[in-house]
XYZ file of C-alpha atoms in Angstrom:
604
model
C 75.653 0.348 -98.368
C 74.744 3.794 -96.989
C 76.169 4.762 -93.627
C 72.722 4.915 -92.050
C 72.072 1.330 -93.189
C 75.152 -0.167 -91.519
C 74.009 -2.100 -88.480
C 75.827 -3.889 -85.693
C 74.856 -7.242 -87.208
C 76.295 -6.137 -90.571
C 79.601 -5.344 -88.883
C 79.515 -8.554 -86.888
C 79.239 -10.466 -90.154
C 81.994 -8.429 -91.820
C 84.403 -8.947 -88.908
C 83.609 -12.615 -88.405
C 86.713 -14.802 -88.483
C 89.109 -12.027 -89.470
C 92.373 -11.058 -87.766
C 95.017 -8.383 -88.173
C 97.702 -10.747 -89.568
C 95.109 -12.351 -91.838
C 94.181 -8.944 -93.240
C 97.822 -8.108 -93.874
C 98.560 -11.436 -95.544
C 95.639 -10.978 -97.938
C 96.312 -7.303 -98.704
C 100.074 -7.664 -99.226
C 99.417 -10.515 -101.673
C 96.885 -8.369 -103.543
C 98.951 -5.165 -103.900
C 102.608 -6.309 -103.670
C 104.044 -3.397 -105.681
C 102.190 -0.625 -103.842
C 104.355 1.545 -101.565
C 103.554 0.653 -97.955
C 106.038 2.426 -95.697
C 108.219 5.492 -96.249
C 110.862 7.129 -94.115
C 113.591 9.723 -94.363
C 117.076 8.389 -93.817
C 120.016 9.948 -92.011
C 121.186 11.288 -95.380
C 117.859 13.198 -95.695
C 116.839 11.081 -98.702
C 113.528 9.230 -98.813
C 113.322 5.445 -98.722
C 110.392 3.057 -98.981
C 109.234 -0.546 -98.823
C 106.539 -1.944 -101.038
C 103.921 -4.238 -99.552
C 105.919 -7.198 -100.915
C 109.066 -5.984 -99.132
C 107.068 -5.239 -95.986
C 105.588 -8.740 -96.108
C 108.969 -10.398 -96.584
C 110.363 -8.683 -93.496
C 107.313 -9.611 -91.430
C 107.588 -13.249 -92.539
C 111.324 -13.466 -91.772
C 111.036 -11.776 -88.412
C 108.125 -14.022 -87.444
C 110.388 -17.047 -87.985
C 113.193 -15.371 -86.056
C 110.936 -14.639 -83.104
C 109.526 -18.157 -83.199
C 113.069 -19.469 -83.007
C 113.558 -17.301 -79.909
C 110.651 -19.164 -78.335
C 107.751 -16.750 -78.927
C 104.536 -18.746 -79.037
C 100.818 -18.128 -79.403
C 99.484 -16.311 -76.345
C 102.847 -14.810 -75.378
C 103.308 -11.038 -74.984
C 106.128 -9.069 -76.604
C 106.753 -5.522 -75.423
C 107.739 -2.906 -78.037
C 109.611 0.338 -77.452
C 110.184 1.984 -80.821
C 109.483 5.423 -82.221
C 107.469 5.948 -85.410
C 109.860 4.040 -87.622
C 109.075 1.408 -90.283
C 110.492 -1.349 -88.071
C 107.616 -0.853 -85.626
C 105.074 -2.035 -88.194
C 107.190 -5.063 -89.098
C 107.715 -6.097 -85.476
C 104.072 -5.645 -84.505
C 102.837 -7.783 -87.404
C 105.512 -10.441 -86.967
C 104.487 -10.906 -83.338
C 100.783 -10.971 -84.235
C 101.392 -13.501 -87.018
C 102.557 -15.984 -84.378
C 99.353 -15.541 -82.383
C 101.309 -13.587 -79.763
C 100.407 -10.087 -78.553
C 102.537 -6.984 -79.290
C 102.375 -4.426 -76.463
C 103.742 -0.987 -77.328
C 104.730 1.250 -74.417
C 105.503 4.964 -74.398
C 109.079 5.745 -75.377
C 109.390 8.152 -72.462
C 108.825 5.329 -69.957
C 111.313 5.353 -67.096
C 113.054 2.142 -65.983
C 110.555 1.886 -63.118
C 107.612 2.231 -65.513
C 109.161 -0.324 -67.857
C 109.495 -2.781 -64.978
C 105.807 -2.320 -64.135
C 104.467 -2.512 -67.698
C 106.640 -5.359 -68.994
C 106.092 -7.232 -65.742
C 102.352 -6.664 -65.677
C 101.824 -8.023 -69.206
C 104.372 -10.802 -68.512
C 106.382 -10.060 -71.659
C 108.751 -12.832 -72.773
C 110.645 -10.694 -75.309
C 111.264 -6.961 -75.600
C 112.016 -5.236 -78.906
C 113.656 -1.824 -78.553
C 114.855 0.669 -81.115
C 118.291 1.661 -79.884
C 120.864 1.634 -77.121
C 119.115 4.327 -75.108
C 115.941 2.264 -74.823
C 117.971 -0.896 -74.190
C 119.785 0.692 -71.255
C 116.460 1.472 -69.570
C 115.464 -2.183 -69.795
C 118.854 -3.313 -68.544
C 118.476 -1.054 -65.489
C 115.536 -3.198 -64.329
C 116.470 -6.487 -65.984
C 116.565 -8.316 -62.647
C 112.936 -7.338 -62.002
C 111.720 -9.078 -65.172
C 112.331 -12.816 -64.687
C 109.913 -13.816 -67.481
C 111.754 -11.689 -70.046
C 114.000 -14.031 -72.017
C 115.442 -11.883 -74.808
C 116.074 -8.246 -75.698
C 115.939 -7.550 -79.446
C 117.581 -4.306 -80.599
C 116.739 -2.686 -83.954
C 119.764 -0.358 -83.988
C 122.443 -1.888 -81.761
C 125.332 0.383 -80.898
C 128.068 -1.464 -79.069
C 128.084 -4.839 -77.382
C 124.775 -6.495 -76.639
C 124.000 -8.264 -73.352
C 124.056 -12.060 -73.182
C 120.332 -12.243 -73.891
C 120.505 -9.498 -76.521
C 119.781 -10.106 -80.209
C 120.150 -7.783 -83.192
C 116.952 -7.376 -85.196
C 118.993 -7.645 -88.398
C 120.088 -11.159 -87.424
C 116.480 -12.292 -86.958
C 115.618 -10.893 -90.375
C 118.035 -13.415 -91.927
C 115.630 -16.236 -91.033
C 113.658 -18.167 -93.610
C 110.282 -16.499 -94.210
C 107.230 -17.911 -92.492
C 104.282 -18.790 -94.711
C 101.919 -16.051 -93.534
C 98.610 -17.359 -94.877
C 98.491 -20.631 -92.917
C 100.149 -18.995 -89.896
C 97.574 -16.188 -89.734
C 94.755 -18.700 -90.218
C 95.775 -20.228 -86.874
C 95.298 -16.915 -85.028
C 92.072 -16.766 -83.005
C 90.012 -13.598 -83.732
C 89.119 -13.515 -80.028
C 92.775 -13.406 -78.985
C 94.544 -10.137 -78.152
C 95.794 -8.002 -81.017
C 97.368 -5.624 -78.495
C 97.213 -4.252 -74.975
C 96.990 -0.467 -74.634
C 98.126 0.898 -71.293
C 96.311 3.949 -69.976
C 98.404 6.971 -69.040
C 98.047 6.252 -65.341
C 97.403 9.863 -64.288
C 95.002 8.721 -61.541
C 96.757 5.514 -60.465
C 98.734 2.606 -61.935
C 98.256 2.185 -65.689
C 95.496 -0.224 -66.680
C 95.984 -2.673 -69.551
C 93.175 -2.264 -72.105
C 92.782 -5.573 -73.937
C 91.974 -5.195 -77.656
C 91.121 -8.308 -79.653
C 91.637 -8.881 -83.359
C 87.880 -8.791 -83.748
C 87.741 -5.412 -81.985
C 90.316 -3.963 -84.382
C 88.758 -5.341 -87.577
C 85.233 -4.391 -86.437
C 86.383 -0.817 -85.734
C 87.883 -0.354 -89.198
C 84.793 -1.804 -90.855
C 82.657 0.656 -88.892
C 84.825 3.591 -89.973
C 85.166 2.666 -93.650
C 81.720 3.959 -94.698
C 82.579 7.316 -93.142
C 85.925 7.820 -94.876
C 85.694 10.586 -97.487
C 87.051 8.477 -100.360
C 86.166 5.198 -102.034
C 89.597 3.943 -103.108
C 91.774 3.477 -100.029
C 94.926 2.080 -101.636
C 97.766 4.585 -101.809
C 96.167 7.222 -99.598
C 98.980 9.050 -97.799
C 99.138 9.411 -94.008
C 101.895 10.533 -91.658
C 102.537 8.404 -88.570
C 103.940 10.616 -85.818
C 101.972 10.158 -82.572
C 102.989 7.472 -80.038
C 102.170 3.950 -81.176
C 101.328 3.183 -77.545
C 98.197 5.296 -78.082
C 95.138 3.702 -79.680
C 94.524 6.604 -82.092
C 97.843 6.285 -83.920
C 97.691 2.517 -83.861
C 94.296 2.521 -85.593
C 94.959 5.479 -87.920
C 98.266 4.452 -89.441
C 98.991 0.846 -88.431
C 95.718 -1.094 -88.531
C 94.162 1.103 -91.231
C 97.383 0.956 -93.240
C 97.627 -2.823 -93.304
C 93.885 -3.330 -93.862
C 93.233 -0.609 -96.447
C 96.552 -0.233 -98.260
C 97.631 3.221 -97.142
C 101.056 4.670 -97.898
C 102.352 5.408 -94.395
C 105.215 7.848 -93.896
C 106.853 7.397 -90.504
C 107.922 10.542 -88.662
C 110.094 9.635 -85.640
C 109.846 13.025 -83.934
C 106.506 14.869 -83.651
C 108.351 18.191 -83.706
C 109.190 17.464 -87.371
C 105.534 17.169 -88.379
C 105.314 20.587 -90.028
C 108.256 19.685 -92.288
C 106.811 16.268 -93.110
C 103.412 17.749 -93.990
C 104.993 19.941 -96.658
C 106.910 17.014 -98.146
C 104.295 14.258 -97.849
C 101.127 16.256 -98.650
C 98.953 13.732 -96.764
C 95.433 12.806 -97.782
C 94.443 12.126 -94.175
C 95.730 13.758 -91.009
C 94.863 12.855 -87.444
C 96.139 15.099 -84.682
C 95.590 16.151 -81.120
C 94.147 19.684 -80.826
C 97.527 21.262 -80.132
C 98.761 20.175 -83.571
C 95.999 22.130 -85.279
C 96.135 25.013 -82.815
C 99.821 25.526 -83.636
C 99.134 25.535 -87.391
C 96.296 28.019 -86.829
C 98.474 30.220 -84.615
C 101.433 30.066 -86.999
C 99.382 31.161 -90.002
C 97.814 34.030 -88.100
C 101.162 35.112 -86.663
C 102.678 35.228 -90.150
C 99.729 37.184 -91.497
C 99.981 39.516 -88.509
C 103.265 40.907 -89.862
C 101.135 42.779 -92.405
C 98.067 44.171 -90.571
C 96.275 45.051 -93.808
C 96.733 41.550 -95.231
C 95.682 40.034 -91.901
C 92.451 42.056 -91.934
C 91.731 40.978 -95.509
C 92.252 37.342 -94.587
C 90.036 37.658 -91.505
C 87.338 39.229 -93.683
C 87.648 36.303 -96.093
C 87.269 33.851 -93.193
C 84.154 35.659 -91.998
C 82.642 35.503 -95.485
C 83.626 31.868 -96.056
C 82.460 30.432 -92.719
C 78.706 30.284 -93.478
C 79.436 29.202 -97.058
C 81.640 26.308 -95.890
C 78.846 25.145 -93.624
C 76.291 25.401 -96.432
C 78.559 23.362 -98.725
C 79.044 20.729 -96.030
C 75.293 20.394 -95.493
C 74.460 20.393 -99.207
C 72.672 23.740 -99.018
C 75.057 26.061 -100.910
C 73.708 28.239 -103.713
C 75.523 28.796 -107.019
C 76.395 32.292 -105.842
C 77.900 30.952 -102.610
C 79.931 28.350 -104.493
C 81.298 31.038 -106.805
C 82.172 33.285 -103.868
C 83.995 30.489 -102.053
C 85.912 29.523 -105.227
C 87.099 33.124 -105.539
C 88.141 33.326 -101.880
C 89.899 29.994 -102.190
C 91.909 31.138 -105.182
C 93.037 34.463 -103.731
C 93.387 33.582 -100.029
C 92.922 30.012 -98.858
C 94.633 27.731 -101.369
C 98.031 29.457 -100.933
C 97.769 28.967 -97.164
C 96.895 25.277 -97.510
C 99.849 24.807 -99.856
C 102.143 26.676 -97.473
C 101.424 24.336 -94.555
C 101.144 21.121 -96.596
C 97.393 20.589 -96.258
C 96.445 21.261 -99.871
C 95.726 17.589 -100.666
C 94.010 16.671 -97.391
C 90.703 14.889 -97.918
C 90.077 14.539 -94.209
C 91.604 16.065 -91.081
C 90.512 14.821 -87.676
C 91.170 16.207 -84.208
C 90.822 13.959 -81.192
C 92.093 12.843 -77.766
C 91.095 16.203 -76.206
C 88.606 19.012 -76.988
C 89.480 21.455 -79.770
C 88.015 24.984 -79.667
C 85.038 25.134 -82.020
C 86.371 28.368 -83.500
C 89.635 26.688 -84.539
C 87.781 23.814 -86.225
C 85.507 26.310 -87.991
C 88.545 28.284 -89.200
C 90.054 25.202 -90.838
C 86.787 24.312 -92.520
C 86.466 27.896 -93.778
C 89.870 27.721 -95.510
C 88.997 24.439 -97.196
C 90.512 21.884 -94.830
C 87.726 19.324 -94.197
C 88.253 19.023 -90.460
C 86.085 17.192 -87.968
C 86.330 16.123 -84.352
C 86.276 12.517 -83.164
C 85.567 11.173 -79.696
C 86.470 7.883 -78.103
C 88.824 6.077 -75.785
C 91.198 3.140 -75.695
C 88.423 0.977 -74.278
C 86.413 1.447 -77.500
C 89.390 0.659 -79.734
C 89.471 4.391 -80.428
C 86.294 5.883 -81.906
C 82.829 6.178 -80.409
C 81.392 9.184 -82.257
C 82.449 10.869 -85.501
C 81.228 12.291 -88.757
C 83.515 13.932 -91.345
C 80.544 15.584 -93.085
C 77.590 17.619 -91.816
C 79.872 18.728 -89.035
C 78.594 20.717 -86.066
C 81.524 22.550 -84.510
C 81.503 22.117 -80.750
C 80.156 18.577 -81.009
C 81.976 15.310 -81.662
C 79.343 13.963 -84.028
C 76.921 11.047 -83.761
C 77.731 7.439 -82.884
C 79.823 5.652 -85.497
C 77.947 3.089 -87.621
C 76.646 0.017 -85.831
C 77.023 1.450 -82.320
C 74.936 3.188 -79.661
C 75.746 6.225 -77.557
C 73.520 7.350 -74.679
C 73.539 9.280 -71.417
C 73.268 7.714 -67.966
C 71.016 9.281 -65.344
C 73.840 11.550 -64.165
C 74.705 12.665 -67.698
C 77.660 10.309 -68.140
C 78.287 9.235 -71.730
C 77.847 5.478 -72.179
C 78.558 3.495 -75.322
C 77.906 0.054 -76.771
C 79.256 -1.692 -79.887
C 81.503 -4.404 -81.257
C 84.580 -2.246 -80.745
C 84.216 -2.211 -76.943
C 87.044 -4.008 -75.157
C 86.608 -7.131 -73.073
C 88.193 -5.745 -69.925
C 91.394 -4.595 -68.251
C 94.203 -7.124 -68.008
C 94.047 -8.929 -64.645
C 91.824 -6.208 -63.141
C 88.249 -7.519 -62.781
C 87.213 -4.802 -60.305
C 88.339 -2.009 -62.626
C 86.641 -3.791 -65.511
C 83.368 -3.915 -63.574
C 83.597 -0.145 -63.026
C 83.958 0.488 -66.775
C 81.582 -2.145 -68.210
C 78.097 -2.773 -66.849
C 76.098 -5.981 -67.147
C 74.313 -4.752 -70.282
C 77.567 -4.149 -72.145
C 77.579 -0.359 -71.803
C 81.028 1.200 -71.598
C 81.087 4.052 -69.071
C 83.268 6.860 -70.398
C 83.712 9.017 -67.300
C 82.666 12.047 -69.380
C 79.588 14.221 -68.954
C 77.815 14.962 -72.228
C 74.753 16.339 -73.968
C 73.107 14.780 -77.060
C 71.118 17.020 -79.404
C 68.002 16.196 -81.414
C 70.101 14.851 -84.301
C 72.154 12.509 -82.120
C 75.276 14.700 -82.067
C 77.232 14.463 -78.832
C 78.789 17.420 -77.042
C 81.242 16.665 -74.254
C 80.870 18.906 -71.213
C 83.843 17.655 -69.194
C 85.312 14.745 -67.282
C 83.111 13.743 -64.334
C 86.073 13.814 -61.983
C 87.471 17.102 -63.298
C 84.456 19.359 -62.835
C 85.394 22.305 -60.623
C 83.153 22.876 -57.619
C 83.836 26.348 -56.286
C 83.642 27.294 -52.608
C 80.200 28.695 -53.415
C 79.032 25.278 -54.676
C 78.979 26.160 -58.391
C 79.825 23.298 -60.812
C 82.138 24.613 -63.530
C 83.566 22.879 -66.606
C 87.297 23.640 -66.845
C 87.488 22.300 -70.425
C 84.984 24.884 -71.689
C 86.848 27.709 -69.975
C 90.200 26.504 -71.304
C 88.900 26.252 -74.862
C 87.697 29.861 -74.660
C 90.938 31.106 -73.107
C 92.909 29.612 -76.008
C 90.963 31.879 -78.360
C 92.970 34.812 -77.004
C 95.708 35.093 -79.673
C 98.551 35.486 -77.166
C 97.513 32.392 -75.173
C 98.770 28.995 -76.282
C 97.635 26.717 -73.455
C 95.461 27.060 -70.371
C 94.531 25.294 -67.159
C 91.525 26.484 -65.159
C 91.814 26.496 -61.358
C 89.054 26.873 -58.807
C 88.081 23.688 -57.000
C 87.053 24.677 -53.448
C 88.270 28.224 -54.231
C 86.266 31.461 -53.930
C 86.493 32.138 -57.689
C 87.875 30.589 -60.874
C 91.357 31.524 -62.050
C 93.696 30.069 -64.667
C 97.297 29.464 -65.600
C 97.975 30.386 -69.231
C 101.083 30.047 -71.371
C 102.154 32.486 -74.051
C 101.900 31.104 -77.554
C 105.561 30.717 -78.621
C 104.769 31.559 -82.252
C 102.251 34.377 -81.869
C 103.605 36.253 -78.827
C 107.072 37.153 -80.220
C 105.534 38.423 -83.480
C 102.969 40.478 -81.565
C 105.666 41.915 -79.298
C 107.780 42.891 -82.274
C 104.821 44.713 -83.766
C 104.378 46.604 -80.483
C 108.052 47.535 -80.336
C 108.559 45.514 -77.130
C 112.082 44.325 -76.405
C 112.509 41.102 -74.446
C 115.093 38.428 -73.723
C 112.864 35.350 -73.727
C 109.244 34.283 -73.258
C 109.536 34.401 -69.476
C 110.641 38.019 -69.764
C 107.814 38.736 -72.204
C 105.214 37.110 -69.946
C 105.930 39.670 -67.240
C 105.872 42.728 -69.523
C 103.083 45.165 -68.546
C 101.808 45.503 -72.124
C 101.555 41.723 -72.484
C 99.778 41.429 -69.145
C 97.327 44.148 -70.164
C 96.671 42.575 -73.570
C 96.101 39.115 -72.081
C 93.818 40.505 -69.361
C 91.782 42.361 -71.984
C 91.511 39.214 -74.114
C 90.447 37.140 -71.120
C 87.691 39.631 -70.255
C 86.395 39.460 -73.830
C 86.248 35.649 -74.114
C 84.828 35.269 -70.604
C 81.886 37.514 -71.462
C 79.888 34.441 -72.587
C 80.102 32.865 -69.119
C 78.131 33.880 -66.045
C 79.874 35.568 -63.142
C 80.319 32.406 -61.059
C 81.909 30.493 -63.951
C 84.119 33.112 -65.590
C 87.865 33.223 -65.016
C 88.621 36.256 -62.864
C 92.433 36.220 -62.764
C 95.216 34.589 -64.757
C 98.901 33.913 -64.186
C 100.878 34.200 -67.422
C 103.688 31.696 -67.994
C 106.467 31.974 -70.548
C 107.164 28.250 -70.901
C 105.250 26.013 -73.293
C 103.846 22.810 -71.798
C 105.260 19.834 -73.654
C 103.722 16.384 -74.193
C 104.816 13.465 -72.043
C 105.858 15.563 -69.044
C 104.558 16.120 -65.537
C 101.908 18.503 -66.927
C 100.785 16.826 -70.181
C 100.170 13.229 -71.206
C 101.894 11.918 -74.372
C 98.785 12.988 -76.305
C 98.731 16.484 -74.744
C 95.906 15.998 -72.257
C 96.332 18.103 -69.126
C 97.681 16.357 -66.050
C 95.898 18.635 -63.627
C 97.589 17.244 -60.557
C 100.949 17.832 -62.191
C 100.052 21.397 -63.143
C 98.841 22.107 -59.614
C 102.025 20.673 -58.126
C 104.457 22.433 -60.466
C 102.810 25.828 -60.089
C 101.568 25.654 -56.509
C 103.184 28.986 -55.611
C 101.758 30.788 -58.652
C 98.302 29.399 -57.904
C 98.399 30.471 -54.271
C 99.494 33.939 -55.375
C 96.324 34.244 -57.454
C 94.264 33.836 -54.272
C 96.482 35.762 -51.893
């Protein structure tokens, strides 16, 4: 069935009666010897479970949890990194008709008390002693919580504590009849929003939502045989993107999932795993892009040759993508690939990628175009937790700067004020115990209101302008998109991250951070001596170079929109802090609070 022929009714029929545990039971019986989960042990050697071994652990743990009193409709809160045990626990809970609720591993005791209390969790499963201690700090505030299960216990457990290994000694549950009892309309998970503008909201995702989403995406995937396709799981499982990409897609399609417990290790894992599919937030790809260019920058002549190759390959890559390439163009790109691009892809571990997708925040169009030019088939996806992840995406016929058309079987449109609205079988049913918030997000006609301002072109491709609530309105009354400015600022080689400032201010300014990979290499080439990035950020030559770069990239904006002044910071903003969400979205309030003095100095 062609993508354009897939309708909402087709997907409704495909998803009818299916559940996540039912999908896993069927798949694991069909491909028992296929490698399912891989991880690197403490001894640096690789280990794996086949789908049969994966299934056996799920079945045994399901019995163990049932013996602890977990029943259909209960909620079980999970606090584990990207480790194979996460997948086992999630499926074991779901196989009982209960709901696994993963929370961010950075959650403080106070946040744990709110989240576990709000979803009324009866059991918590944590990875190690550090996570356990955070639960114990607020144990008295969680009267419904009956047991604490620990995957890697270190020391004595509390009275209500249980070792995961002990539960895995249980007799295996018969998964087929157990999964057949699970209602497709029941909750497969609850995804909690980051809570940057108030208490986190619980996004309720049903089994039908999850299955429907994967069936919508399948026609778009750039391969026909899904079994054995390699992916790396490294983003928080509390985020819908990772949950769909590696967990739900893995157990429904038969992927080989390598778990990476620390995102900072991703570059190493890419070289060892050679994934077929890679999802990442923009910063992941920006760092790869910056690292390659910094390395090339050590040899100015080689860097110029590579840049010339990129310039020549960019229109050819687009022609290939749109099926318009001539024989001469194909021959030219093959030559450039052999002498310039393939070695780079091999160096960073992207030589076997069949699809790379950036999401969760805007990626500069120039960065996406660069990856496509060097032969990495990158695209940008758009969505939210409330749509079980995707709303718009196409991996082919890509238009850089857009997030593609609506995924198969769905509708995307613009409200009267330009807000992006969406409708499809992947839209959630509402926020947990929050009918007023649900009414704000879902209208009576089933349209999900995204909170984003967008533009749709004549081919149905969506371009996101900015968040409705984040548009800067200057003192002169000009509406300015900070996201567009920030994307342009990050094109300055020395700049790694940016935050535009200007609401109710006389002009637009920005805070920018030095790129920790590019800036030291550049400084070395200029003969600049420095102690650290903070020292480098204040160096007159760095300030001059950044100011010059800012003037160049701001030339495309009119005078009222363009950034006039920047403050250069030496520190890199890290995910899951007061300035970035776990998926690297800017927490603007946090940035404004942390750097209040630097911001005021810009307007002094």
